[in-house]
Amino acid sequence: MSLSPPGLDQSTLTRSAPRLNLGRTATPAQIDRSAQEFEGVFISQMLSHMWSSVEVDPVFGGGPAEETFRGLMIEEQGKAIAKAGGLGIADHVRRQLLLIQEMQLQESGQELPQ
């Protein structure tokens, strides 16, 4: 069995990636949440690369359990950083999602959800 480096591996990222609701019925609150989740995943990936060069500490046991915990810790740190304001990525994603939704609704002649 091959273990991935500490942090999120590709399958974890795929499972935990936000489900962006680009449908015409997405509310601004849903778009805000999706943008924040996207930023959290992005930050987690950055943190995972940072932690990949740090060896597990044998004082605390090391091994696969610590590597697993580290991946979970990194994921939660990414979420916490995004929730606290993050890097500003969510703001850009939110604007683009709202713009896409507005263009789709204008093309179909519908009104924006409140």
PDB file of C-alpha atoms in Angstrom, residues 37-96:
ATOM      1  CA  GLU A  37     -15.424  26.480   0.214  1.00  0.00           C
ATOM      2  CA  PHE A  38     -13.439  26.799  -3.015  1.00  0.00           C
ATOM      3  CA  GLU A  39     -10.966  29.127  -1.307  1.00  0.00           C
ATOM      4  CA  GLY A  40     -10.695  26.712   1.630  1.00  0.00           C
ATOM      5  CA  VAL A  41      -9.754  23.849  -0.694  1.00  0.00           C
ATOM      6  CA  PHE A  42      -7.240  26.070  -2.495  1.00  0.00           C
ATOM      7  CA  ILE A  43      -5.620  27.156   0.772  1.00  0.00           C
ATOM      8  CA  SER A  44      -5.523  23.541   1.979  1.00  0.00           C
ATOM      9  CA  GLN A  45      -3.614  22.583  -1.144  1.00  0.00           C
ATOM     10  CA  MET A  46      -1.096  25.372  -0.524  1.00  0.00           C
ATOM     11  CA  LEU A  47      -0.668  24.292   3.101  1.00  0.00           C
ATOM     12  CA  SER A  48      -0.288  20.671   2.048  1.00  0.00           C
ATOM     13  CA  HIS A  49       2.708  21.571  -0.119  1.00  0.00           C
ATOM     14  CA  MET A  50       4.188  23.554   2.745  1.00  0.00           C
ATOM     15  CA  TRP A  51       3.842  20.616   5.160  1.00  0.00           C
ATOM     16  CA  SER A  52       5.070  18.010   2.646  1.00  0.00           C
ATOM     17  CA  SER A  53       8.713  18.738   3.487  1.00  0.00           C
ATOM     18  CA  VAL A  54       8.193  18.498   7.264  1.00  0.00           C
ATOM     19  CA  GLU A  55       9.024  15.071   8.661  1.00  0.00           C
ATOM     20  CA  VAL A  56       6.612  13.422  11.084  1.00  0.00           C
ATOM     21  CA  ASP A  57       7.888  13.687  14.623  1.00  0.00           C
ATOM     22  CA  PRO A  58       8.783  10.313  16.200  1.00  0.00           C
ATOM     23  CA  VAL A  59       8.197  11.849  19.658  1.00  0.00           C
ATOM     24  CA  PHE A  60       4.469  11.882  18.877  1.00  0.00           C
ATOM     25  CA  GLY A  61       4.410   8.432  17.324  1.00  0.00           C
ATOM     26  CA  GLY A  62       4.854   9.282  13.650  1.00  0.00           C
ATOM     27  CA  GLY A  63       3.684   6.760  11.093  1.00  0.00           C
ATOM     28  CA  PRO A  64       0.536   6.572   9.000  1.00  0.00           C
ATOM     29  CA  ALA A  65      -1.776   7.759  11.799  1.00  0.00           C
ATOM     30  CA  GLU A  66       0.090  11.035  12.181  1.00  0.00           C
ATOM     31  CA  GLU A  67       0.161  11.505   8.413  1.00  0.00           C
ATOM     32  CA  THR A  68      -3.607  10.972   8.309  1.00  0.00           C
ATOM     33  CA  PHE A  69      -4.156  13.428  11.140  1.00  0.00           C
ATOM     34  CA  ARG A  70      -1.932  15.947   9.413  1.00  0.00           C
ATOM     35  CA  GLY A  71      -4.093  15.764   6.287  1.00  0.00           C
ATOM     36  CA  LEU A  72      -7.222  16.399   8.343  1.00  0.00           C
ATOM     37  CA  MET A  73      -5.519  19.232  10.215  1.00  0.00           C
ATOM     38  CA  ILE A  74      -4.460  20.887   6.965  1.00  0.00           C
ATOM     39  CA  GLU A  75      -7.977  20.623   5.548  1.00  0.00           C
ATOM     40  CA  GLU A  76      -9.475  22.242   8.661  1.00  0.00           C
ATOM     41  CA  GLN A  77      -6.811  24.959   8.692  1.00  0.00           C
ATOM     42  CA  GLY A  78      -7.697  25.808   5.090  1.00  0.00           C
ATOM     43  CA  LYS A  79     -11.385  26.082   5.991  1.00  0.00           C
ATOM     44  CA  ALA A  80     -10.621  28.242   9.035  1.00  0.00           C
ATOM     45  CA  ILE A  81      -8.368  30.601   7.071  1.00  0.00           C
ATOM     46  CA  ALA A  82     -10.991  30.982   4.325  1.00  0.00           C
ATOM     47  CA  LYS A  83     -13.735  31.609   6.892  1.00  0.00           C
ATOM     48  CA  ALA A  84     -11.604  34.298   8.588  1.00  0.00           C
ATOM     49  CA  GLY A  85     -11.229  36.229   5.332  1.00  0.00           C
ATOM     50  CA  GLY A  86      -8.720  34.103   3.501  1.00  0.00           C
ATOM     51  CA  LEU A  87      -6.581  35.431   0.703  1.00  0.00           C
ATOM     52  CA  GLY A  88      -9.321  37.231  -1.202  1.00  0.00           C
ATOM     53  CA  ILE A  89      -9.836  34.435  -3.720  1.00  0.00           C
ATOM     54  CA  ALA A  90     -13.449  33.881  -2.627  1.00  0.00           C
ATOM     55  CA  ASP A  91     -14.313  37.494  -3.480  1.00  0.00           C
ATOM     56  CA  HIS A  92     -13.121  37.033  -7.059  1.00  0.00           C
ATOM     57  CA  VAL A  93     -14.831  33.652  -7.416  1.00  0.00           C
ATOM     58  CA  ARG A  94     -18.072  35.076  -5.982  1.00  0.00           C
ATOM     59  CA  ARG A  95     -18.046  37.998  -8.449  1.00  0.00           C
ATOM     60  CA  GLN A  96     -17.488  35.674 -11.385  1.00  0.00           C
TER      61      GLN A  96
END
